[in-house]
Short mmCIF file of C-alpha atoms in Angstrom, two decimals:
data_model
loop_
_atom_site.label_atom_id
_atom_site.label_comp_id
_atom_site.label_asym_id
_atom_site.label_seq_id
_atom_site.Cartn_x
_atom_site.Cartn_y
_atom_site.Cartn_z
CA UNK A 1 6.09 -19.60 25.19
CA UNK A 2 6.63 -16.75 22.82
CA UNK A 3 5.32 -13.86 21.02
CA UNK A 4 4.99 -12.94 17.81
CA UNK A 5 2.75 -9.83 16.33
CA UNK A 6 2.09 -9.20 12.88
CA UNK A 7 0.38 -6.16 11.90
CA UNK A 8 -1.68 -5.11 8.24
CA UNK A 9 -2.31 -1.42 7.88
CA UNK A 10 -2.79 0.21 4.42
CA UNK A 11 0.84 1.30 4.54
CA UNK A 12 2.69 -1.58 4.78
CA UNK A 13 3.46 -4.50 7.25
CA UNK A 14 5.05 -5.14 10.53
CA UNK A 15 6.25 -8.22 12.66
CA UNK A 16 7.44 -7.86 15.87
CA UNK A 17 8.97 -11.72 17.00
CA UNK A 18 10.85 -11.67 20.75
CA UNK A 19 13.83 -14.48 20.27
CA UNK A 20 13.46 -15.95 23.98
CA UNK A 21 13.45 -20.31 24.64
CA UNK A 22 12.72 -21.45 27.80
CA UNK A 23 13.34 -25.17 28.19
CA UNK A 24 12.66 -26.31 32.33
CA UNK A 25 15.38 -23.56 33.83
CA UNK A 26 17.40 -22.88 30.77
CA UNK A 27 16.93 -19.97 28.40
CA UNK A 28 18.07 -19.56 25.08
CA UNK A 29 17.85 -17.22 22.19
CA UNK A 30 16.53 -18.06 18.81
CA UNK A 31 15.37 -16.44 15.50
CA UNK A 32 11.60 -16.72 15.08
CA UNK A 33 11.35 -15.03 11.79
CA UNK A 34 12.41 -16.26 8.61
CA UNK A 35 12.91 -13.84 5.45
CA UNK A 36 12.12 -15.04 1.75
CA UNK A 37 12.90 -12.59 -0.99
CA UNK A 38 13.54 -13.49 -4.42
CA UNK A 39 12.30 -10.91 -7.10
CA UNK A 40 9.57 -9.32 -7.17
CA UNK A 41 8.74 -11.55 -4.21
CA UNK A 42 9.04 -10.88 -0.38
CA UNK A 43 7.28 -12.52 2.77
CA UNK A 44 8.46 -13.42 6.36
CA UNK A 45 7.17 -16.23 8.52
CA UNK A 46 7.01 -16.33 12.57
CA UNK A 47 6.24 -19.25 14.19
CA UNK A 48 5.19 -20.46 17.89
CA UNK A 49 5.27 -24.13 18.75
CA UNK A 50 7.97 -27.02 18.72
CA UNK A 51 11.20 -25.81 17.46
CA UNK A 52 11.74 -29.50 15.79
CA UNK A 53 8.40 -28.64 14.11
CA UNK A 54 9.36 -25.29 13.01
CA UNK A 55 13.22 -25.75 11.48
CA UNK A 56 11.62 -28.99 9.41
CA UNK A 57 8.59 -27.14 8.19
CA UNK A 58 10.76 -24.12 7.68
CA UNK A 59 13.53 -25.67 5.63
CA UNK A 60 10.80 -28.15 3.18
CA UNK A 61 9.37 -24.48 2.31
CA UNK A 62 12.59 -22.71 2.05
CA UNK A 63 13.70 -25.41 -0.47
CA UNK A 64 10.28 -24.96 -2.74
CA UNK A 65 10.73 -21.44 -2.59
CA UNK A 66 14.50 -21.41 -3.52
CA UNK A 67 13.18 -23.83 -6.65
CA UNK A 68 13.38 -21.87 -10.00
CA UNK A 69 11.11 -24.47 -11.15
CA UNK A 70 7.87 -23.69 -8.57
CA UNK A 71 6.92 -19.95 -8.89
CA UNK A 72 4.99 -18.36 -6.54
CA UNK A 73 3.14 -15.48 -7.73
CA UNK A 74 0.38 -14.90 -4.99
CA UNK A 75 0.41 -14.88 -1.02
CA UNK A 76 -2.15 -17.35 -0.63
CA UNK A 77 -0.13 -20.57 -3.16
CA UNK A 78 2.62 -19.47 -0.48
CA UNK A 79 0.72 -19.72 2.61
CA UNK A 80 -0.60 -22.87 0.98
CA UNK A 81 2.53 -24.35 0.53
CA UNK A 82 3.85 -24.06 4.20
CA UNK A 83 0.48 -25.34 5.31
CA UNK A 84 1.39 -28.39 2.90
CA UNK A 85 4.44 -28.55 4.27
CA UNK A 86 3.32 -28.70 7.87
CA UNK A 87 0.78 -31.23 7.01
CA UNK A 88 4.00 -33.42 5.53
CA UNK A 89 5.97 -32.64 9.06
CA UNK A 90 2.86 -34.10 10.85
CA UNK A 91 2.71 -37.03 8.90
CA UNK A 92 6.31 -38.08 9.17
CA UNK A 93 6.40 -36.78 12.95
CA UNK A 94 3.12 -36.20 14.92
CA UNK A 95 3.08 -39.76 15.87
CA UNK A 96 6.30 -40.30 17.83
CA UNK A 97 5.86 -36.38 19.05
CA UNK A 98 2.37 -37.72 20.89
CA UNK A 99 4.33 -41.18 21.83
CA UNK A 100 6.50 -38.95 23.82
CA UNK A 101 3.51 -36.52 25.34
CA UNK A 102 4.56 -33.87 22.93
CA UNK A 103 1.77 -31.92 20.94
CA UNK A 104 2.09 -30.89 17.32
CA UNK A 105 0.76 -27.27 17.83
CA UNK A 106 2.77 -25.53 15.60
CA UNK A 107 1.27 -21.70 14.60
CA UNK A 108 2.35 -19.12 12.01
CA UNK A 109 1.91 -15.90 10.85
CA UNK A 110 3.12 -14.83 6.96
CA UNK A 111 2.99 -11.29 5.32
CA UNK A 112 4.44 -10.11 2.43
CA UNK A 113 3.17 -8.89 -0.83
CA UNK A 114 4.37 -11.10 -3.76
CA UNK A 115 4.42 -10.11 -7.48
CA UNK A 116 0.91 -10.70 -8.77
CA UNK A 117 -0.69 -9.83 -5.22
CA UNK A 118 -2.68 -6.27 -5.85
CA UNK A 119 -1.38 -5.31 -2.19
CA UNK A 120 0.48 -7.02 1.00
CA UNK A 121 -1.28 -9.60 2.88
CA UNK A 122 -0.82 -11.20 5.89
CA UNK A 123 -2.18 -14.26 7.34
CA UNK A 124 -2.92 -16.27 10.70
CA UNK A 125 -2.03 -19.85 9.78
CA UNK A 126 -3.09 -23.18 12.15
CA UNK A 127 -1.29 -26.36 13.03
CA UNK A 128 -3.81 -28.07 10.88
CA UNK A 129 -2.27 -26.37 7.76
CA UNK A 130 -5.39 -23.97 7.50
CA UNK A 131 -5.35 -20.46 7.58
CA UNK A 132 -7.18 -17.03 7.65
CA UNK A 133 -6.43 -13.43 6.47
CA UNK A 134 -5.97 -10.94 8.54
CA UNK A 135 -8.06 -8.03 7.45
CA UNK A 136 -9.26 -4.63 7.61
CA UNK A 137 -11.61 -4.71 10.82
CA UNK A 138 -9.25 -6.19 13.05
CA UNK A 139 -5.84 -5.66 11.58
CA UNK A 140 -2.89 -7.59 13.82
CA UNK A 141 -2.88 -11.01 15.00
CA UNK A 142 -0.61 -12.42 17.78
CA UNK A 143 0.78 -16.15 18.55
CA UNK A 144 1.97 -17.36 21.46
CA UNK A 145 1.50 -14.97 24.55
CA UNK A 146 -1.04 -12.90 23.32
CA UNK A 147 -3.14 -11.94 26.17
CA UNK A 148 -0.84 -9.00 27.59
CA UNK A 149 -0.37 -7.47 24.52
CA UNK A 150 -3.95 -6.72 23.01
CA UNK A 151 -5.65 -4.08 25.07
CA UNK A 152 -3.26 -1.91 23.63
CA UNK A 153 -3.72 -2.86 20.14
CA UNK A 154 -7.58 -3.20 20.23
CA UNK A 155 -7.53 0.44 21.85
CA UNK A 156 -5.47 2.23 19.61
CA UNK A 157 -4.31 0.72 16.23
CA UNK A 158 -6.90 0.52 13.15
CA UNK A 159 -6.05 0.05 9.53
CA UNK A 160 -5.52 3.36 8.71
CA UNK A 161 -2.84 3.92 11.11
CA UNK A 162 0.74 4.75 9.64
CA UNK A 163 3.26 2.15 9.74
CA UNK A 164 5.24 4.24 11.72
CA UNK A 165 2.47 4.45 14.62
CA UNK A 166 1.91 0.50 14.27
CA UNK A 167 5.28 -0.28 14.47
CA UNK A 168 5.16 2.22 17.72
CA UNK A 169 2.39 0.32 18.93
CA UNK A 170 3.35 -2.97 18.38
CA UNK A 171 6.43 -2.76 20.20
CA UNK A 172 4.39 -1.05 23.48
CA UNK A 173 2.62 -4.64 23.23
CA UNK A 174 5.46 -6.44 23.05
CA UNK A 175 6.54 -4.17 26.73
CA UNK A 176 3.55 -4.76 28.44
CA UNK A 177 3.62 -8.72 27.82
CA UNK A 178 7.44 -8.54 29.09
CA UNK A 179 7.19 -7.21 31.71
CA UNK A 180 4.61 -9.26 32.29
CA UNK A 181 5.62 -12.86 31.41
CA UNK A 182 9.09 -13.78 31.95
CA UNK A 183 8.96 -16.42 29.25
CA UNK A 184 8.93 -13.47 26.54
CA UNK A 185 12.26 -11.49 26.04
CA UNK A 186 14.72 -9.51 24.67
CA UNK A 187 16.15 -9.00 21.80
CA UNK A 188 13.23 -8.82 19.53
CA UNK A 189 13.13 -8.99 15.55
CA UNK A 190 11.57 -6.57 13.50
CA UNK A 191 10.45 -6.88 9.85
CA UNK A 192 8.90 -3.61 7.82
CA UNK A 193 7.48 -3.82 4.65
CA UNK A 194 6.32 -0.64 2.99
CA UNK A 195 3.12 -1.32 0.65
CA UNK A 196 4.55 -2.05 -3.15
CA UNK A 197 8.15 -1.99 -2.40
CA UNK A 198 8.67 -5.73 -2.34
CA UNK A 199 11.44 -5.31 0.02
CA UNK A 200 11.55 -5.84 4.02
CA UNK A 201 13.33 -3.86 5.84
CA UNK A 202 14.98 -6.02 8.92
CA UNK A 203 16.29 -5.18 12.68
CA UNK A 204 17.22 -7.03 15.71
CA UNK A 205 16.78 -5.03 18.52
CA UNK A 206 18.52 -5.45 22.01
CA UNK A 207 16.73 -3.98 25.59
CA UNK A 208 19.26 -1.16 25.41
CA UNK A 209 18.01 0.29 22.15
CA UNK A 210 14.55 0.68 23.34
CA UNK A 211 14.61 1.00 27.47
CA UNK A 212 14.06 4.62 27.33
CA UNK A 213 10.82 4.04 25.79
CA UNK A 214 9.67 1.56 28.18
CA UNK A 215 10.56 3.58 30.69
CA UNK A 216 8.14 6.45 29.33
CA UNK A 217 5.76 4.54 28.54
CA UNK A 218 5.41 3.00 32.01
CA UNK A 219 5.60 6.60 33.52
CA UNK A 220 2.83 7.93 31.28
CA UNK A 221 0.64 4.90 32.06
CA UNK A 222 1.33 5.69 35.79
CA UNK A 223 0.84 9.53 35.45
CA UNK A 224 -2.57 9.10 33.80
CA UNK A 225 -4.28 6.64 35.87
CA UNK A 226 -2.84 9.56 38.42
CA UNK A 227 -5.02 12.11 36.86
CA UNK A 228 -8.15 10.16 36.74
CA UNK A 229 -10.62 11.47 38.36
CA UNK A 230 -11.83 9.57 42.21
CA UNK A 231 -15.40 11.22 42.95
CA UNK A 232 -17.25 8.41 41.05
CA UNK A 233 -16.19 6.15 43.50
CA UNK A 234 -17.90 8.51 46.22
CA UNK A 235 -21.46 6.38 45.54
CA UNK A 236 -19.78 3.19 47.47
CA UNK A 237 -16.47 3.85 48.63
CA UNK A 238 -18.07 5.10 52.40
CA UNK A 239 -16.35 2.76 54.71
CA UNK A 240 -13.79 3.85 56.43
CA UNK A 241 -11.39 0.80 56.10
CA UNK A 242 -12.02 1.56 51.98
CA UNK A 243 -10.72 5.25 51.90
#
């Protein structure tokens, strides 16, 4: 399993990708987000699925990118383009992958803001090669693990949070479905992009650069369900063995 959390607020963009691989008892690390800059264009991709899946997918849409000749001027002809690509891995591979009991379930997420785009976008894209934006009303999406890390998200991030606050925010999610699922690890990649700067900004991030925080944050979570009130429970909490 995995996680990987992209974020759209009217700031700017942020992905949050751990870099754990479990295979039976072994665990590995591995990048899950790729960078693509060239110009006035910038975008990252995360992925969740197959590793085979992702590197060949990856590396067919690297190679268009890279081409002088194909020009991508809009997020969606580039979120197009890796869906086209995926359908081409599927072809070539989804057969021997089910042969084997394998399922071609690869997912992806890919923000950026590229130079004819009027702001960043980011978008939720399926193993099918389909895909849907990610917009104001709910603005994140996760792949992966996701259950762990949404309460947070759903109760406190909007849109018109700063990108400061979402990256804050994002990276409580990624504690609380650590700490919760030990197939999700350190270190983590980060990628920030600032709305109109065509640039991302990137860190990797080991456990010792952010344990103080998730040590707060799991006092604070402690300390306030501490100062919650009891008496409402008075109505049915009269038997003895329950008090």
């Amino acid at each position: 399993m995995t996680y990987c959390l992209g974020i759209k607020v009217r700031t700017g963009l942020v992905a949050i990708a751990d870099t754990r691989i479990t295979s039976g008892t072994e665990t590995a690390t591995a990048k899950k987000i790729s960078v693509h800059e060239s110009g006035q264009n910038s975008l990252f991709l995360m992925t969740s699925g197959l590793r085979s899946i992702r590197d060949k997918a990856v590396t067919y849409f690297e190679e268009l990118f890279e081409d002088e000749s194909f020009k991508f001027d809009k997020m969606y002809k580039a979120v197009n383009m890796f869906g086209d690509q995926l359908r081409r891995v599927a072809q070539e591979d989804k057969k021997s992958l089910a042969e084997s009991g394998l399922f071609f379930n690869l997912y992806a997420i890919v923000g950026g803001q590229l130079e004819n785009d009027k702001e960043h976008k980011l978008y939720l894209l399926y193993p099918e090669g389909n895909w849907i934006e990610v917009g104001e009303g709910s603005p994140f999406t996760i792949i992966g693990n996701s259950g762990y890390g949404k309460p947070i998200l759903n109760r406190a991030l909007t849109y018109e949070s700063s990108l400061r606050f979402a990256f804050k925010t994002g990276f409580l999610s990624f504690d609380s479905t650590r700490v919760s699922a030990n197939d999700v690890g350190y270190p983590i990649d980060v990628a920030l992009y600032p709305r109109d700067s065509y640039k991302l900004e990137q860190h990797r991030l080991e456990e010792k650069d952010t344990a103080q925080i998730g040590q707060m944050w799991a006092s604070k979570l402690k300390n306030s369900i501490d100062e919650i009130p009891e008496t409402w429970m008075d109505a049915f909490l009269h038997k003895p063995e329950l008090l």
